[in-house]
Coordinates of C-alpha atoms in Angstrom, one line a residue:
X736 CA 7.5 -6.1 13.9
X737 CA 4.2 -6.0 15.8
X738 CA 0.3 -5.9 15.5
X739 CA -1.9 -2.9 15.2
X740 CA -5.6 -3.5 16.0
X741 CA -7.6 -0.8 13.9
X742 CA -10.6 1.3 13.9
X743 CA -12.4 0.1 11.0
X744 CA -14.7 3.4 10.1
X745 CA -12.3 6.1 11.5
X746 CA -9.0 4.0 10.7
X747 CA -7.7 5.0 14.1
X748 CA -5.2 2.6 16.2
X749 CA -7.1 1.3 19.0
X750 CA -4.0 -1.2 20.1
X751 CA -0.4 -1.8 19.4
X752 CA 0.9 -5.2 20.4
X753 CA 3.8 -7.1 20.2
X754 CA 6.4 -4.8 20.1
X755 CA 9.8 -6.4 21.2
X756 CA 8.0 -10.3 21.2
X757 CA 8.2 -11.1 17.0
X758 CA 11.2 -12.3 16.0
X759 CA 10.1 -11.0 12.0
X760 CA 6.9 -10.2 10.3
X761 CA 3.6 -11.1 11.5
X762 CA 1.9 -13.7 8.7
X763 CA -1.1 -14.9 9.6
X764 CA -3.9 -13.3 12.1
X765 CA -7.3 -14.5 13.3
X766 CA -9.7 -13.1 15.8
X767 CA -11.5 -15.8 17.9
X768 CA -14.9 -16.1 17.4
X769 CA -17.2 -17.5 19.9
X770 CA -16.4 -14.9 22.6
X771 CA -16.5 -11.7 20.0
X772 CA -13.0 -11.4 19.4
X773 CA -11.5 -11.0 22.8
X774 CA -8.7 -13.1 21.8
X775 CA -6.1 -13.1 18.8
X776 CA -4.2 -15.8 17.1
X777 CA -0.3 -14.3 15.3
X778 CA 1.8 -16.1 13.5
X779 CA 5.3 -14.8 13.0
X780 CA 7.7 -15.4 10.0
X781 CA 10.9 -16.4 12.7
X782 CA 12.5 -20.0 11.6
X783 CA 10.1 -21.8 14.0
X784 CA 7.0 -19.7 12.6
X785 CA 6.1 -19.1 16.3
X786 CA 2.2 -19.2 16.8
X787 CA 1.2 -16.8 20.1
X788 CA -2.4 -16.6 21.6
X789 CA -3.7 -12.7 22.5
X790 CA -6.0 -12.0 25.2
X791 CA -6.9 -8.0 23.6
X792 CA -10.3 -7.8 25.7
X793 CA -8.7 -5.0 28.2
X794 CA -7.4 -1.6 27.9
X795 CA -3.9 -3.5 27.3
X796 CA -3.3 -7.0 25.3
X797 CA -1.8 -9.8 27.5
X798 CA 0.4 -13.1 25.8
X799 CA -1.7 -15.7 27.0
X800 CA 1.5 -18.1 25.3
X801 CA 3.0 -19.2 22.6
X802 CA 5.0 -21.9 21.6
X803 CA 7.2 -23.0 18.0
X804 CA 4.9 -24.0 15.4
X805 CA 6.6 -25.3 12.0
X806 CA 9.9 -24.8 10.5
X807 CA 7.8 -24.9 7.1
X808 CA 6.5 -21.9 6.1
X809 CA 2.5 -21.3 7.6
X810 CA 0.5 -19.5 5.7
X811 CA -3.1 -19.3 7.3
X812 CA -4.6 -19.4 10.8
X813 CA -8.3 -19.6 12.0
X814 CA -10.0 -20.1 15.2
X815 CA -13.0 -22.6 14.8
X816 CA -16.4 -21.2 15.1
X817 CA -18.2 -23.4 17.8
X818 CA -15.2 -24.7 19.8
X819 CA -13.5 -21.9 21.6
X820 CA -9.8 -23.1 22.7
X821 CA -9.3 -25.1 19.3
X822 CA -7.0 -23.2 16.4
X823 CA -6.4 -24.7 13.1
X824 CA -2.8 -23.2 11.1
X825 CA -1.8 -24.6 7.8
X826 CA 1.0 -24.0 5.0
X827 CA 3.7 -26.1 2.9
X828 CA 2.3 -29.6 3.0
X829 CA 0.7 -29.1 6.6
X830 CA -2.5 -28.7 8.8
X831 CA -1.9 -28.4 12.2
X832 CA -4.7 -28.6 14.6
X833 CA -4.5 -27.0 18.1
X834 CA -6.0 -27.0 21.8
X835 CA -5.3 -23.9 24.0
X836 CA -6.0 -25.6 27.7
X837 CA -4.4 -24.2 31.2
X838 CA -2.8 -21.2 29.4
X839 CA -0.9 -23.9 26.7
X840 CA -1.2 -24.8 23.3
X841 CA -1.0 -28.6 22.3
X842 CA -1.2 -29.3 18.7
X843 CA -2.3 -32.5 16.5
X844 CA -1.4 -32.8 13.0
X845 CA -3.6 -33.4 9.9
X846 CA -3.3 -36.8 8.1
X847 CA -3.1 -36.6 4.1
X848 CA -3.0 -40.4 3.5
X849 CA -1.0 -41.1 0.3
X850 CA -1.9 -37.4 -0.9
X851 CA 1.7 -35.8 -1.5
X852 CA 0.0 -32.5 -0.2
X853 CA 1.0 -29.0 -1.8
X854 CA 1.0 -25.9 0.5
X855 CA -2.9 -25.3 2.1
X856 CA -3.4 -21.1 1.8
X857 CA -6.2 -20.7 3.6
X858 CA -8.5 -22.3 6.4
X859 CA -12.3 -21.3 6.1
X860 CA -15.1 -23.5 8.2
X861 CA -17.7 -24.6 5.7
X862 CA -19.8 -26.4 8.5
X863 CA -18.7 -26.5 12.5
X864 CA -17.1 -29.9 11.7
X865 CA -15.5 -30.0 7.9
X866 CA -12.6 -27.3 6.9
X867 CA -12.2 -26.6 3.5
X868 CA -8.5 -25.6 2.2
X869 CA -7.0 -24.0 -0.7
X870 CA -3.8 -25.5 -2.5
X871 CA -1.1 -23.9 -4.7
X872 CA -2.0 -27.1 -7.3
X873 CA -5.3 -26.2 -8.3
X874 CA -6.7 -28.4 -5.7
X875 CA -9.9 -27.9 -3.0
X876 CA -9.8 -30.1 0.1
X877 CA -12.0 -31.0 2.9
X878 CA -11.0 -31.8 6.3
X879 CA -13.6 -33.6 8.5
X880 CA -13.5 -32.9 12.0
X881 CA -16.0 -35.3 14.3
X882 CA -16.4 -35.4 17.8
X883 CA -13.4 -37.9 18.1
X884 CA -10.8 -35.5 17.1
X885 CA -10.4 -36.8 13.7
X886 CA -8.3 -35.0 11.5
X887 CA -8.6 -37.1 7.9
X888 CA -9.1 -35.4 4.5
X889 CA -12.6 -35.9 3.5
X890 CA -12.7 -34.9 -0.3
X891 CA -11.1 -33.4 -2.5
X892 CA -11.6 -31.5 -5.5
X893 CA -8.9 -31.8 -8.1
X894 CA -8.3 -29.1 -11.0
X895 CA -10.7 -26.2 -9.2
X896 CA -8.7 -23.5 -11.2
X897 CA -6.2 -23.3 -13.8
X898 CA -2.8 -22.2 -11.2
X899 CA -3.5 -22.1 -7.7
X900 CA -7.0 -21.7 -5.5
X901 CA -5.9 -18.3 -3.5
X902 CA -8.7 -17.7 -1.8
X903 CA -11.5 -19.6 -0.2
X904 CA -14.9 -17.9 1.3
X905 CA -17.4 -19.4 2.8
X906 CA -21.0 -17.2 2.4
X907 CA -23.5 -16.8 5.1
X908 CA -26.1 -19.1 3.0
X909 CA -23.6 -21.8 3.0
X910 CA -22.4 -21.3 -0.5
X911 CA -18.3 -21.6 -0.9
X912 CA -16.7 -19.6 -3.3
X913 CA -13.0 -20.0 -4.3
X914 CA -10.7 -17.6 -6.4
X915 CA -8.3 -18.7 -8.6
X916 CA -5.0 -17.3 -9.2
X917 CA -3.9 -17.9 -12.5
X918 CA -7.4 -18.0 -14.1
X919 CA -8.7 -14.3 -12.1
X920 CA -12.1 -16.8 -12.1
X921 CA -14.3 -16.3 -9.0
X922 CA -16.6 -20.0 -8.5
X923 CA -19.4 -21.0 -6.8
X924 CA -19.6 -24.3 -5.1
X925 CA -22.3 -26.1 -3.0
X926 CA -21.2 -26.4 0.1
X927 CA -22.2 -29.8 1.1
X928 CA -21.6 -31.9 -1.9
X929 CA -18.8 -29.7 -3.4
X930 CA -20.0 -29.0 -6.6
X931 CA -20.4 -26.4 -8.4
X932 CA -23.4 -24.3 -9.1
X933 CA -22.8 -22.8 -12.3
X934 CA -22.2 -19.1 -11.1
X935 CA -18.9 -18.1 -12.0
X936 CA -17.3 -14.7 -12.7
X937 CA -13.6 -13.5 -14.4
X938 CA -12.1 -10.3 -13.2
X939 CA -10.7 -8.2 -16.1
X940 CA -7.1 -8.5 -16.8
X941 CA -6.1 -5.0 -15.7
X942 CA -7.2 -5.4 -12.3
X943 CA -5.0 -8.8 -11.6
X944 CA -5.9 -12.5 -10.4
X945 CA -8.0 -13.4 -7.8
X946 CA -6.2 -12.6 -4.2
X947 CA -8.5 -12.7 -1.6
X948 CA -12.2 -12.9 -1.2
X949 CA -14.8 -11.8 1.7
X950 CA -18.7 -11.1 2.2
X951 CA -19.6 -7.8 2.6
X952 CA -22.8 -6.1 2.7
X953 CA -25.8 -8.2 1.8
X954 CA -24.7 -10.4 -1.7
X955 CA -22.0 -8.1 -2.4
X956 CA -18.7 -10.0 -2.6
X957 CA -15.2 -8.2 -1.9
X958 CA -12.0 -9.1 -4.1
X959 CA -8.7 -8.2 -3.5
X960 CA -6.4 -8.7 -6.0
X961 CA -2.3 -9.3 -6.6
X962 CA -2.7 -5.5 -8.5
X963 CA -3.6 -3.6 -5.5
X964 CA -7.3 -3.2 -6.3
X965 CA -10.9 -3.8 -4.2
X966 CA -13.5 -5.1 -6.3
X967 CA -17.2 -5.3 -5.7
X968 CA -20.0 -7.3 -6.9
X969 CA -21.4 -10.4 -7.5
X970 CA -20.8 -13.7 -9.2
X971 CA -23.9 -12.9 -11.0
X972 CA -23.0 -9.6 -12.1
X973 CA -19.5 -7.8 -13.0
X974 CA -17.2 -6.5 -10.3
X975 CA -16.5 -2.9 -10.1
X976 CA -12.8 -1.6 -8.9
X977 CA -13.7 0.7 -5.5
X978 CA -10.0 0.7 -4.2
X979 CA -6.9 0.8 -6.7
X980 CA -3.2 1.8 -6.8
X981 CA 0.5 1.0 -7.6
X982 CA 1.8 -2.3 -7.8
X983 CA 5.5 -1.1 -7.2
X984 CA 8.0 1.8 -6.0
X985 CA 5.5 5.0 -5.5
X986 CA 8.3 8.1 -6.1
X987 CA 5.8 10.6 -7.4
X988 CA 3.2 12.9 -6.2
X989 CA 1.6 16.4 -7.2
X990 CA -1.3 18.4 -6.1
X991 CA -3.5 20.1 -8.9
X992 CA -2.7 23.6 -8.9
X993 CA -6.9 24.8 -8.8
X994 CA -8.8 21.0 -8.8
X995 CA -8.8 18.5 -5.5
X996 CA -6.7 16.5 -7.2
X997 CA -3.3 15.0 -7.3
X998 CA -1.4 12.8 -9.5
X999 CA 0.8 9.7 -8.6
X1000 CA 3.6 7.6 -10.6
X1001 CA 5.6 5.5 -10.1
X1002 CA 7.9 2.1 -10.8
X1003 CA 5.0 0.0 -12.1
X1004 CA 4.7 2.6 -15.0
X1005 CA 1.2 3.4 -14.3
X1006 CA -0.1 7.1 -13.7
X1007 CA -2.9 8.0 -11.6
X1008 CA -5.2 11.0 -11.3
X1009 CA -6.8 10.8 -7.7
X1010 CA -9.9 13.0 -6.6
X1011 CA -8.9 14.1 -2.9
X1012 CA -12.2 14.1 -1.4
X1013 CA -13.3 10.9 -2.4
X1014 CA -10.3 9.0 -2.4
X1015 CA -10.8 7.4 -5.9
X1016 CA -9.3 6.9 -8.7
X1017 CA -10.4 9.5 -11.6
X1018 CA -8.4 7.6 -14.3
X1019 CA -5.4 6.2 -14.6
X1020 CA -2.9 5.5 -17.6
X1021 CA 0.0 3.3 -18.4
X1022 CA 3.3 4.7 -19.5
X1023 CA 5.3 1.8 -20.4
X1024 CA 8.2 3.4 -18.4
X1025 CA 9.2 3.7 -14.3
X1026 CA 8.4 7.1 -13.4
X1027 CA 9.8 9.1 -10.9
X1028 CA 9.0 12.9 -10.8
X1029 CA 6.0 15.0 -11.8
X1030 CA 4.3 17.9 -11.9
X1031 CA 1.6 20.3 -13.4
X1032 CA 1.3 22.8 -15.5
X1033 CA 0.2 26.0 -13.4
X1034 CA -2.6 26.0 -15.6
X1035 CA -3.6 22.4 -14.7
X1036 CA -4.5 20.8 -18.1
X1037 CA -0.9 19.3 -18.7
X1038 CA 1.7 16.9 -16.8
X1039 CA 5.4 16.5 -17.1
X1040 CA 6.5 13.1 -15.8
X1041 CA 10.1 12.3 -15.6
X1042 CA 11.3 8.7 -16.0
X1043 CA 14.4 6.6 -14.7
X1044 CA 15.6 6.6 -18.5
X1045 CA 16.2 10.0 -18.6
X1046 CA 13.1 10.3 -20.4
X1047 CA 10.1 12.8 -19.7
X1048 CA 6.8 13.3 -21.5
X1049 CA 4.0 15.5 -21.6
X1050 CA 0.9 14.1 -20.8
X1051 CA -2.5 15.9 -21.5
X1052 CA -5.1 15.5 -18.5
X1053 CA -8.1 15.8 -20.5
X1054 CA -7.4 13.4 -23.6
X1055 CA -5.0 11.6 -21.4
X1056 CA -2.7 11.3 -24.3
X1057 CA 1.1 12.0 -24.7
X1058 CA 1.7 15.5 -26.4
X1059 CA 5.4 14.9 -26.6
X1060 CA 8.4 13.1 -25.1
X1061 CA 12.3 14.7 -24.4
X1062 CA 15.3 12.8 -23.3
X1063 CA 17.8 14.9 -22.0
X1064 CA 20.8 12.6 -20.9
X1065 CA 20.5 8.8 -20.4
X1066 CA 20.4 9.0 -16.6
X1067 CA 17.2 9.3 -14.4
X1068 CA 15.0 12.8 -14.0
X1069 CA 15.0 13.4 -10.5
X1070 CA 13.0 16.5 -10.4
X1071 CA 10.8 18.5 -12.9
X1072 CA 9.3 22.1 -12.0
X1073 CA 7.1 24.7 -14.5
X1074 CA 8.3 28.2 -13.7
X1075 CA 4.9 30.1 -11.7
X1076 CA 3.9 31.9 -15.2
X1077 CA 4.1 28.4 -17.0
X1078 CA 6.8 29.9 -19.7
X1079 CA 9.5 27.9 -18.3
X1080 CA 10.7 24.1 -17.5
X1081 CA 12.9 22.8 -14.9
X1082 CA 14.1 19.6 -15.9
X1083 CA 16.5 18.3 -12.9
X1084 CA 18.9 15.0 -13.5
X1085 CA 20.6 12.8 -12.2
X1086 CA 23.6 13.7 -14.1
X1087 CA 24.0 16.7 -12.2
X1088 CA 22.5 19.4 -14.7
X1089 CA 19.1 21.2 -14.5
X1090 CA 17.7 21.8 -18.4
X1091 CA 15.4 24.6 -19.1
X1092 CA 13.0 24.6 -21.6
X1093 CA 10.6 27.4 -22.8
X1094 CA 7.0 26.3 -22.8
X1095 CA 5.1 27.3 -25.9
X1096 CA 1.6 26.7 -28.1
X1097 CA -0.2 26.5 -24.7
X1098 CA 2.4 23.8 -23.4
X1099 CA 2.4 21.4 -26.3
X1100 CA 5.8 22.7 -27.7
X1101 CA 9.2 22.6 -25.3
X1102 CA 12.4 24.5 -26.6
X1103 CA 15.5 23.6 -24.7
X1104 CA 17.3 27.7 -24.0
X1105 CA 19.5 26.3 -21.5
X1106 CA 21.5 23.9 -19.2
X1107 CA 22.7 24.7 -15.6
X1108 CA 25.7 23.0 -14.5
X1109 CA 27.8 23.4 -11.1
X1110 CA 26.4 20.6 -8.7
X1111 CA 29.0 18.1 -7.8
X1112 CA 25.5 15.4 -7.5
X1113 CA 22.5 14.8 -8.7
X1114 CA 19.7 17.6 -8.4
X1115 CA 17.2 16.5 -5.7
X1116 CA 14.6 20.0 -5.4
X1117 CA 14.4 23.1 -7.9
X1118 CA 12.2 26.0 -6.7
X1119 CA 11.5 28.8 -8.9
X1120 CA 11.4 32.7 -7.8
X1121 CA 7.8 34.1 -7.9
X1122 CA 8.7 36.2 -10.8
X1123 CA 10.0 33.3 -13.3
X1124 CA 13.5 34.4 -13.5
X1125 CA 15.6 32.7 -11.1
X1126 CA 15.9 29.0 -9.6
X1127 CA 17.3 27.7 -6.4
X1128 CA 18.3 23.9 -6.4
X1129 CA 19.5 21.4 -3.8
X1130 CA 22.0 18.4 -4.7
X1131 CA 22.4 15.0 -3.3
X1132 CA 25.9 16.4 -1.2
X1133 CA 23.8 18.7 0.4
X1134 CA 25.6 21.6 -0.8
X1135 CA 22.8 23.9 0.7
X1136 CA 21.8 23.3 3.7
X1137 CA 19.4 25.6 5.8
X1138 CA 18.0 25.7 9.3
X1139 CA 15.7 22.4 8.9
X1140 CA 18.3 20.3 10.0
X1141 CA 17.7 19.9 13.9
X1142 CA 21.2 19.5 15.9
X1143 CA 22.9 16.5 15.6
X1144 CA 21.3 15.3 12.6
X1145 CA 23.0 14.0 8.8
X1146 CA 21.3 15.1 5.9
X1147 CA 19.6 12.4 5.1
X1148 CA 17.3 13.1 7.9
X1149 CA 14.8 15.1 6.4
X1150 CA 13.6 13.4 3.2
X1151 CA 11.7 16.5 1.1
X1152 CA 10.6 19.8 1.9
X1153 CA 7.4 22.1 0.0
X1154 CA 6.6 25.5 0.3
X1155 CA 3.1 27.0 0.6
X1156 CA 1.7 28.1 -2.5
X1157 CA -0.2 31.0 -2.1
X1158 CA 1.4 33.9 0.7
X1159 CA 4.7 31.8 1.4
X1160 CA 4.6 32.4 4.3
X1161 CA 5.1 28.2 5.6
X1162 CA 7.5 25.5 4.8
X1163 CA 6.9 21.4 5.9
X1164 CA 9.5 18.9 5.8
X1165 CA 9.1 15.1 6.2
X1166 CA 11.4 12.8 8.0
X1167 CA 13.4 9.7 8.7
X1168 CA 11.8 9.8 12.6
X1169 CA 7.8 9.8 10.6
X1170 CA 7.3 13.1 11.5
X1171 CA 6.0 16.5 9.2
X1172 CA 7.3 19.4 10.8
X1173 CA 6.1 22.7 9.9
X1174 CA 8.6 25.9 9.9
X1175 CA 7.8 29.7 9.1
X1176 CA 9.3 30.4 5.8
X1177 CA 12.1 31.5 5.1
X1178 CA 13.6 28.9 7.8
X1179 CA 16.7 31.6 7.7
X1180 CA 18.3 30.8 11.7
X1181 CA 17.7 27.9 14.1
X1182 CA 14.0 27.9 16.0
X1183 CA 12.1 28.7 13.2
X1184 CA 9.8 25.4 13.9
X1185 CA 5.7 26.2 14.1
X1186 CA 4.8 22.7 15.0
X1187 CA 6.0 19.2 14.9
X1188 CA 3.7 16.1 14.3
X1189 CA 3.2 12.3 13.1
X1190 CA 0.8 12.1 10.6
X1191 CA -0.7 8.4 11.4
X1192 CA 0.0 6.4 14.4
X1193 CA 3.1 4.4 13.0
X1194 CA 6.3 5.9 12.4
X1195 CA 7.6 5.5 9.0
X1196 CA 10.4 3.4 8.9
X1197 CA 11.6 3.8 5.7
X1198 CA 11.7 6.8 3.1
X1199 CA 12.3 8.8 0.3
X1200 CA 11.7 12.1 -1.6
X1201 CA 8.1 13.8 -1.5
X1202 CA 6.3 16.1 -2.8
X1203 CA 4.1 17.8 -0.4
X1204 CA 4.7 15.9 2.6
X1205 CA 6.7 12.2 2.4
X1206 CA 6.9 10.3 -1.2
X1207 CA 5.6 7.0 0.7
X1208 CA 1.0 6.9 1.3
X1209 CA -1.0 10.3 1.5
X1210 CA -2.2 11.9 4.6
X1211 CA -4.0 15.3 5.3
X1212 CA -2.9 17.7 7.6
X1213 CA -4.6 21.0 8.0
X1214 CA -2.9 24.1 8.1
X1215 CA -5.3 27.0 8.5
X1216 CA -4.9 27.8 12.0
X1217 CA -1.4 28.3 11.3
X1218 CA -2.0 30.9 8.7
X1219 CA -5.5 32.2 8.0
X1220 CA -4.5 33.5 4.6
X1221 CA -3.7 30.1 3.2
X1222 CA -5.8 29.4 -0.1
X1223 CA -7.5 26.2 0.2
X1224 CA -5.0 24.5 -1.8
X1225 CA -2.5 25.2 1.1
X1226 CA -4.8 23.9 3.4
X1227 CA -3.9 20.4 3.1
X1228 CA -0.4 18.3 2.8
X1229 CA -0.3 15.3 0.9
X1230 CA 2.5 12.7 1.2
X1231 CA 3.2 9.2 0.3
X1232 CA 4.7 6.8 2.9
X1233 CA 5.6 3.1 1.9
X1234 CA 5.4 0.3 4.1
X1235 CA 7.6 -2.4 4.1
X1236 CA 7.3 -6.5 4.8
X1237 CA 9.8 -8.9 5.6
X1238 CA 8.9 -9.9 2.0
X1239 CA 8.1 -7.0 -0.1
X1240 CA 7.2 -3.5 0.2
X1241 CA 3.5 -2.9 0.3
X1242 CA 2.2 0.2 -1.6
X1243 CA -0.9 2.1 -0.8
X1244 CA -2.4 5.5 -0.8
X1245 CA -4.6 6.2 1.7
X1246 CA -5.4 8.5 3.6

């Protein structure tokens, strides 16, 4: 585990710190605030939930100290705005209140009185003396702080949302607004008295309940929701998704054969259509099953998605409706491929066959001519022959193995491999180490390697199959002074990479 401070335009890595100090995952962060953020606040995820103080204002971060917080679980941190060495942390039935003096941190705890406190989520500063709190109980509180060091609840409001109050943010007019969980309502509350105004918004049901909430330009209003989706708007008007993706396992990515597109699937049985040069989303379509392969028809107005069921379907990119569905086997379609005339299917399982199918009526009609069997495991890659009458496949034994495999290494090293589409003359493979490496195709003997890169700054820890690059985030790698003949759709490689938490595995494309 460690901390990555980033570029916020370019998306570049300006710092790494931490590495070898976090016992587990990093939960809460906070820049300070009077001195322009030359110091950081972490909270780690050990047993003692250790709390560490940052001094990031040269070329290389220095641990100023840190010291055992809670053994409950700590869920927000925040430096306070006009007092520079003071730190507020909160979580399961706690607020903790510290003072960083002589390169120490002392802390003094929050009293609740009689209140049988739930867990406090977050820590915004309505005013330089009073904190406001969100609870899992649908409850608001306020925390004075006067020049005495008093630490008492002040108010609270009781029954702010139906579920828990996820989010608190505190506007630059004064204004509070909290987002519910349960509820997906957005309120507005005056942020002296603690009422409410009457401006109030609900976020559609598609995009999730109410995560996280921040200012952003002007009155705009940022939501980030449990669904993987950025909203933007206002409480007075509706919010508009400008970020969205998969909620679970991403094992499914394909370029458009002639558009800058691609298309994604995955476990949360959602399919998405993404343009490549804005990074949006063009539309996106639910399946009602976990999907795990795809790819287009060489013409580009039809998808074949193959699911864990054994299952695949035919989905039609302009209507976006299903032509027709196939089941071949009850086990899970690892791998689908259209032959490069589009007469022909590839249809590779889990049970260890490859189906073909011949493609008629302009793709709508699928007529199974044939079933290739000989692989002592499941079919991971099928590649067809430029002329439409032959296949190569790989297994899950690595029965074929070629000169990819750098010395030394198992098979499960390199996670995918893709061909250029146009002269052929490149092949990139993605693995365990985070690296795409890029050989001259066909990689027939040993030092057939062209170049060797990370895409992003992090290594992938963890992954899977791709299709053009690493099933786990996409990145864009250019390719053209490798091979001037590339067409432009060889120009780029797109890969997924998943990253993964102590608690869950976090799934975004980006680029």
């Amino acid at each position: 585990p460690h901390i990555r401070i980033w570029e916020s335009v370019r998306l570049t890595t300006l710092m790494v710190i931490g590495i070898g100090d976090f016992e587990r995952a990093v939960c809460c962060l906070s820049f300070s605030k009077l001195d322009g953020g030359q110091h950081l606040v972490a909270v780690d995820e050990a047993n003692e939930h250790v709390i560490s103080v940052w001094d990031i204002s040269k070329e290389k971060a220095h641990k100023v100290t840190e010291t055992k917080s809670s053994t409950e679980t700590v869920l927000g941190a925040e430096f306070h705005p006009s007092e520079k060495n003071t730190i507020v942390t909160c979580g399961k039935s706690h607020i903790s209140f510290w003072t960083l003096e002589s390169g120490a941190l002392t802390k003094k705890m929050g009293i609740f009185d009689q209140r049988n406190m739930p867990p406090l989520i977050v820590v915004p500063f309505v005013r330089k003396s009073v904190i406001t709190t969100s609870c899992w109980s649908q409850t608001i509180v306020g925390i004075t702080l006067p020049a005495d060091g008093g630490n008492r609840i002040s108010q609270a409001i009781l029954g702010a949302h139906e579920g828990g109050v996820f989010s608190l943010c505190v506007l630059k007019n004064g204004l509070l607004l909290s987002g519910g969980g349960k509820d997906r309502r957005i309120v507005e509350w005056d942020g002296n008295s603690y009422k409410q105004t009457g401006n109030l918004t609900e976020i559609p049901e598609q995009f999730g309940p109410v995560r996280t909430l921040s200012q952003g330009k002007g009155n705009l209003i940022l939501v980030g929701t449990t669904r993987n989706c950025i909203l933007q708007g206002t409480v007075y008007l509706k919010f508009n998704p400008i970020v969205q993706g998969h909620t679970d396992e991403l094992w499914a990515l394909y370029p458009h054969p002639t558009q800058n597109q691609f298309l994604t699937c995955g476990y949360d049985k959602h399919v998405y259509l993404w343009d490549s040069l804005s990074h949006t989303v063009v539309w996106s379509k639910e399946i009602n099953e976990c999907a795990h392969c795809c790819c287009f028809h060489p013409d580009g107005n039809l998808t074949v998605i193959g699911t864990q069921t054994g299952r695949w379907l035919v989905l039609d990119l302009t209507t976006r409706e299903i032509i027709t569905t196939h089941c071949d086997g009850s086990e899970q379609i690892e791998c689908v491929r259209f032959s490069p005339d589009g007469n022909f299917l590839a249809v590779g399982s889990r049970d260890n066959s490859i189906y073909i199918y011949h493609v008629s009526e302009s793709g709508s009609k699928y007529s199974r001519i044939g079933k290739c069997t000989g692989h002592s495991s499941f079919i991971t890659h099928i590649d067809w022959s430029v002329n439409s009458q032959y296949i190569q496949s790989n297994s899950g034994d690595y029965e074929v193995l070629f000169c990819i495999w750098p010395e030394g290494a198992d098979g499960t090293d390199i996670n995918a491999s893709c061909r250029s589409n146009s002269v052929k003359q490149l092949t990139a493979t993605a693995d365990d180490f985070g690296k795409v490496n890029l050989y001259r195709y066909p990689c027939s003997q040993p030092l057939s390697i062209v170049k060797s890169g990370v895409i992003v700054a992090q290594q992938c820890m963890s992954t899977h199959s791709i299709e053009t690059i690493e099933k786990l985030g996409f990145e864009l790698l250019e390719l053209s002074s490798y091979s001037p003949n590339l067409t432009p759709s060889d120009h780029y490689l797109f890969g997924l990479r998943q990253f993964a938490t102590d608690d869950e595995a976090q799934k975004v494309v980006h680029k």
